[in-house]
Short mmCIF file of C-alpha atoms in Angstrom, two decimals:
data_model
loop_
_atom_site.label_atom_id
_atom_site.label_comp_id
_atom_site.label_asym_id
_atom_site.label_seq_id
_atom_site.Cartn_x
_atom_site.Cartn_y
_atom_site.Cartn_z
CA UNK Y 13 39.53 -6.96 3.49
CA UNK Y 14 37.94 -9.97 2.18
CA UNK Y 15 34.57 -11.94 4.07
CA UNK Y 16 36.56 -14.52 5.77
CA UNK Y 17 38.94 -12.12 6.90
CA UNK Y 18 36.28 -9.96 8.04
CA UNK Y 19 34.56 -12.34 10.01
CA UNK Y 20 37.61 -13.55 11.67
CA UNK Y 21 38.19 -10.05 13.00
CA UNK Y 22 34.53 -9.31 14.02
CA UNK Y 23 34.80 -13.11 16.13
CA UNK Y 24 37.90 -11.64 17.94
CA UNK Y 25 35.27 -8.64 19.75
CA UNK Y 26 33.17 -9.32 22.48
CA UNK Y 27 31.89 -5.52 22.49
CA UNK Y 28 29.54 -4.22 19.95
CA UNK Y 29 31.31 -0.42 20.34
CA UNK Y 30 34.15 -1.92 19.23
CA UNK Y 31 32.85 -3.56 16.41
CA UNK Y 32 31.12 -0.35 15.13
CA UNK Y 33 34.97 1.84 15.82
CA UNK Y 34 36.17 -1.22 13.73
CA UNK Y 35 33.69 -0.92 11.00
CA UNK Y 36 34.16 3.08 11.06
CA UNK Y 37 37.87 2.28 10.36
CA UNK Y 38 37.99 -0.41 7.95
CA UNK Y 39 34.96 -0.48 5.70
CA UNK Y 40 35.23 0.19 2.21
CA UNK Y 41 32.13 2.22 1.66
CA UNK Y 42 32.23 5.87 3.21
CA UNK Y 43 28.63 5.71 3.90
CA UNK Y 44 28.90 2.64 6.64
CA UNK Y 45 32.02 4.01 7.84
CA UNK Y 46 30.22 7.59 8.83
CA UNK Y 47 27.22 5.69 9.77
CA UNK Y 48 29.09 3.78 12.10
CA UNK Y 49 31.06 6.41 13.95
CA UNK Y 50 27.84 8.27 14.41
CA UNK Y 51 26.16 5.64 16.56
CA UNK Y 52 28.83 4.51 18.39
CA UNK Y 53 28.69 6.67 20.99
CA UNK Y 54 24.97 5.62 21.67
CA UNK Y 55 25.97 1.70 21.87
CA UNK Y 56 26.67 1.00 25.95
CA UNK Y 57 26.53 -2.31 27.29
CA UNK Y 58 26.00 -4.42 24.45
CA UNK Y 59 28.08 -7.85 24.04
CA UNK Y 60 28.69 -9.25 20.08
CA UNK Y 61 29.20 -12.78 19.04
CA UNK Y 62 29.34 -14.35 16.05
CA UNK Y 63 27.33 -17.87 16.41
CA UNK Y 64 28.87 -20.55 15.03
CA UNK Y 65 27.72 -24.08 14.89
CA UNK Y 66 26.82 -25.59 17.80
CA UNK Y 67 26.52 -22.61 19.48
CA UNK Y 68 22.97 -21.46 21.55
CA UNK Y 69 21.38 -19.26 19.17
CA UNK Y 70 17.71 -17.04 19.33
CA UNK Y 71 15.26 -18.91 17.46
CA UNK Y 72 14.95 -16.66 15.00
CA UNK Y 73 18.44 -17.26 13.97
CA UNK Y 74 18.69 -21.31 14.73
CA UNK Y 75 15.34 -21.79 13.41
CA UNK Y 76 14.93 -18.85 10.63
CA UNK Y 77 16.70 -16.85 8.24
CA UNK Y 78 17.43 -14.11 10.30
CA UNK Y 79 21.20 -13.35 9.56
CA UNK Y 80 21.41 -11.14 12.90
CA UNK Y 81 19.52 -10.44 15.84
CA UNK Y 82 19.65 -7.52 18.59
CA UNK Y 83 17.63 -8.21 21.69
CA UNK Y 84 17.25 -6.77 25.17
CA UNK Y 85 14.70 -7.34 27.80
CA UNK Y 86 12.43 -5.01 29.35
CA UNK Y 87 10.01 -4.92 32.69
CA UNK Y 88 6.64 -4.94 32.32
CA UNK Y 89 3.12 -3.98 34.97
CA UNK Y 90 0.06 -4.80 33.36
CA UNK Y 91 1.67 -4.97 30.29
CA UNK Y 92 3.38 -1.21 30.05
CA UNK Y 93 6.63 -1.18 29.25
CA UNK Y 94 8.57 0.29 32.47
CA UNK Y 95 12.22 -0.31 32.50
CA UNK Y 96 14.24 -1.10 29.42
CA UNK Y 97 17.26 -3.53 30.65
CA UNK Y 98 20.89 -1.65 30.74
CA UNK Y 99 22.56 -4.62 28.77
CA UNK Y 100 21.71 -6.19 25.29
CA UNK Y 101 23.24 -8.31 22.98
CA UNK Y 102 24.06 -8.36 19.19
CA UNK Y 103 24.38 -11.96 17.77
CA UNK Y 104 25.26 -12.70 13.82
CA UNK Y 105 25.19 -15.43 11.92
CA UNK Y 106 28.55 -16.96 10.81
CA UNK Y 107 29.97 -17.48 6.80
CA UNK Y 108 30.17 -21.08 7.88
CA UNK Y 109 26.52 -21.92 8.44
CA UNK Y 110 25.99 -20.94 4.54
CA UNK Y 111 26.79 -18.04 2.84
CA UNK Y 112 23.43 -16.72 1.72
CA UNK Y 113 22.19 -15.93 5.30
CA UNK Y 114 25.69 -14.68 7.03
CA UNK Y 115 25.54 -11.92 9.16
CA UNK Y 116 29.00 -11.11 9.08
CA UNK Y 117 29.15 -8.36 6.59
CA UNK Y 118 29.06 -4.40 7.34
CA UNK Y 119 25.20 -4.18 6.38
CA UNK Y 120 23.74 -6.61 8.78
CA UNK Y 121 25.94 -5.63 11.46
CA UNK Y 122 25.61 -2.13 11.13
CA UNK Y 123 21.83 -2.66 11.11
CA UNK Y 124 21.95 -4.53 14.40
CA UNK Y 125 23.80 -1.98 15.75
CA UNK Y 126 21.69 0.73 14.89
CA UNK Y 127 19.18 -1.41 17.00
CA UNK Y 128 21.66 -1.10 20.04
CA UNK Y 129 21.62 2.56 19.57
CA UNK Y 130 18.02 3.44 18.89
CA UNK Y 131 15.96 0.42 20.56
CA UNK Y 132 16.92 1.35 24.13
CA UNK Y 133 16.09 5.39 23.41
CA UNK Y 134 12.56 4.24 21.49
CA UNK Y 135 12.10 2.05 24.46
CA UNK Y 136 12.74 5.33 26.95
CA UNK Y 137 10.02 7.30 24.59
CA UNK Y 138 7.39 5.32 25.68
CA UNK Y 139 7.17 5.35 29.17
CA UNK Y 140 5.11 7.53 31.46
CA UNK Y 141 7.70 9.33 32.67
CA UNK Y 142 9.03 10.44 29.55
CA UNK Y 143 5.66 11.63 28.30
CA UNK Y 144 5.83 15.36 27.04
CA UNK Y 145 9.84 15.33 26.00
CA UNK Y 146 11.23 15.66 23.13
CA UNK Y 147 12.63 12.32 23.12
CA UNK Y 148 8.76 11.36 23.11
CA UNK Y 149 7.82 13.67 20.43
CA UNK Y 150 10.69 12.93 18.28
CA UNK Y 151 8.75 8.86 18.44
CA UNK Y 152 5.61 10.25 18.32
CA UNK Y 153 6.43 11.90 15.10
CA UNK Y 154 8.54 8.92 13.35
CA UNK Y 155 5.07 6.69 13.91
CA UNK Y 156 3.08 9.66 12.16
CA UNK Y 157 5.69 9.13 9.54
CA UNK Y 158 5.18 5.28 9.37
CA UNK Y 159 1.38 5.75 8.97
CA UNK Y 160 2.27 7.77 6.03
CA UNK Y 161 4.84 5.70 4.22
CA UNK Y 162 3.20 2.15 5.24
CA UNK Y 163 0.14 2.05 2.82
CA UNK Y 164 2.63 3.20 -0.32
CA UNK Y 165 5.39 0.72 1.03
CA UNK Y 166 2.54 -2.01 0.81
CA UNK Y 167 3.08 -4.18 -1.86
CA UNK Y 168 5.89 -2.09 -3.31
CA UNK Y 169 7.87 -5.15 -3.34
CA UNK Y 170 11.49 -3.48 -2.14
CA UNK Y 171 14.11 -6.24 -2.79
CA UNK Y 172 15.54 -7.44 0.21
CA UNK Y 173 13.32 -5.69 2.78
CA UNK Y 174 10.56 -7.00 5.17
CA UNK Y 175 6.97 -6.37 3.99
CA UNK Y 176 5.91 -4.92 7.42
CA UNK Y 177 8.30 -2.70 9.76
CA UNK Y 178 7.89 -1.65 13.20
CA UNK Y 179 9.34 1.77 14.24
CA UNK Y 180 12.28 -0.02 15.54
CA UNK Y 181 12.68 -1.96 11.89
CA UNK Y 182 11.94 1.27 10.10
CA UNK Y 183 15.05 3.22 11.27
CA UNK Y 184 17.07 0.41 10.71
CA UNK Y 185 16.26 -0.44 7.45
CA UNK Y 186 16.39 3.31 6.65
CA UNK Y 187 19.69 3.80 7.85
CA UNK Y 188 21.06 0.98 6.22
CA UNK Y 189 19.64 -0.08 3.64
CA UNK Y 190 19.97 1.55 0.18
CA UNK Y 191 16.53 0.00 -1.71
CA UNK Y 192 14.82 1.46 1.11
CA UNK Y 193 16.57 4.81 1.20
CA UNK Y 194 15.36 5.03 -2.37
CA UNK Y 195 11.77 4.14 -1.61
CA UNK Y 196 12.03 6.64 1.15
CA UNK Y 197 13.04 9.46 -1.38
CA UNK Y 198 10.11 8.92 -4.13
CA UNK Y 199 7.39 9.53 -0.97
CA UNK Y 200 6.12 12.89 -0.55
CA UNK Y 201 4.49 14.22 3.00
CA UNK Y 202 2.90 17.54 2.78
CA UNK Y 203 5.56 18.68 0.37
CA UNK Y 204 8.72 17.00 1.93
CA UNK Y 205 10.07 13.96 0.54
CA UNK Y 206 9.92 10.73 2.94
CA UNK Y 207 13.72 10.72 2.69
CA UNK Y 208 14.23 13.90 4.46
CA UNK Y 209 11.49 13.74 7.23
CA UNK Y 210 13.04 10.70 8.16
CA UNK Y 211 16.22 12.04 8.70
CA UNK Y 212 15.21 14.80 10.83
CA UNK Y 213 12.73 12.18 12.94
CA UNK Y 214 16.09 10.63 13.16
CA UNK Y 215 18.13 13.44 14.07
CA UNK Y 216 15.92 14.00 16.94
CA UNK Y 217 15.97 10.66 18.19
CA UNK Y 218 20.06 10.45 18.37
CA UNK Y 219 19.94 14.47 20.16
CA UNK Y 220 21.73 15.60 17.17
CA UNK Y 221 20.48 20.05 17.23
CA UNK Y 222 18.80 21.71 14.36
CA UNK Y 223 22.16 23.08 12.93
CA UNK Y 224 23.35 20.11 12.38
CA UNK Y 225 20.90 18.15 10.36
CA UNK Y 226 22.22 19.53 6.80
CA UNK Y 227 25.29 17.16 7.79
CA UNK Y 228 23.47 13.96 9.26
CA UNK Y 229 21.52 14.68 5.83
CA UNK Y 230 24.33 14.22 3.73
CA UNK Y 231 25.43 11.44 5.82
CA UNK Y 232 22.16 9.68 5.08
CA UNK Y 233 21.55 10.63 1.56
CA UNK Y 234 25.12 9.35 0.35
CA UNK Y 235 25.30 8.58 -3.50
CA UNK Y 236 24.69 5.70 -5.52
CA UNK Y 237 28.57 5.78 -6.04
CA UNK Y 238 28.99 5.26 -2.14
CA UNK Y 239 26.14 2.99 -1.58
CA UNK Y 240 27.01 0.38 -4.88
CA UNK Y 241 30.80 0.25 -2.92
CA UNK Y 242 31.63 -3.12 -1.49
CA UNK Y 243 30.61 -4.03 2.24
CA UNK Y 244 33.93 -5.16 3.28
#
């Protein structure tokens, strides 16, 4: 399936669980395909559009060079996070606005949606009321991680990635993106490579049990072969 063609059939959806099902169908590499059928269960409630000109678009998007954008709103007292909202949206940038910054390719999709899956649940981690779970410790552990990896990922200069990532950023980037899956495997914590801490921090997060983490590894940790394969 070529870009325009894959566009065209990501415009047609108005749910973002169907566009993941679609790009666990239909994408060429194995790794986004598995990647996407994993999530998908975790996506609820979250509308997809492509924006094309003329179109009301975040600032970030209208205004920057973000090629996608997943946002939700939460409720706030005093400034503490207390309610995540049930609905979100994922919005991509279309082939027509220039090609360089689409959004409408399996990567940037697929990392937006991994925001729709994960932001809500990182969201849940943090308030008081979740305090002492292992939803909580599963975040409180992934930030550990970041403390770790952030003064190495300084100035390493990974093509393609932000210079600073958030926790929400982090998991995206790391389940997507392949410079950054490589960075991840060259840093060693206390004898265990970045690569695999993350994906058990991950693990956690989606609810996935011990026994199975061998198989979200090998989901994660796909070859070169798989990760060099086309988007579309």
């Amino acid at each position: 399936m070529g870009p325009q063609e894959f566009e065209e059939a990501l415009d047609a959806m108005t749910d973002a669980k169907d566009v993941t099902r679609f790009i666990a169908q239909t994408a060429e590499n194995p790794a986004y395909r598995k990647i996407a059928a994993r999530i998908t269960p975790f996506i609820e409630n979250t509308s997809f559009q492509v924006l094309k000109k003329g179109d009301r678009a975040p600032r970030a998007i209208a205004s920057g060079r973000a090629r996608g954008l997943h946002s939700y709103d939460v409720k706030t007292t005093l400034g503490v996070t207390t309610e995540a909202a049930p609905e979100s949206q994922i919005r991509v940038r279309t082939r027509d606005l220039g090609e360089g910054l689409a959004g409408t390719n399996a990567e940037t999709v697929l990392h937006e949606a991994t925001h729709a899956a994960l932001d809500r649940r990182l969201a849940d981690a943090r308030l008081h009321k979740n305090a002492g779970t292992p939803l909580a410790a599963a975040r409180k552990e992934l930030n550990e991680l970041i403390k770790v990896v952030a003064p190495k990922w300084d100035g390493a200069g990974v093509k393609g990635v932000p210079a600073y990532l958030d926790e929400k950023e982090f998991v995206a980037w790391g389940l997507t993106n392949k410079n950054f899956q490589e960075f991840l495997k060259t840093v060693k914590i206390e004898g265990e490579r970045g690569w695999t801490r993350f994906v058990r921090i991950l693990a956690d997060l989606l609810g996935i049990p011990p026994d199975e983490h061998n198989a979200l590894s090998e989901l994660l940790r796909v070859t070169d072969l798989l990760l060099e394969a086309p988007l579309e």
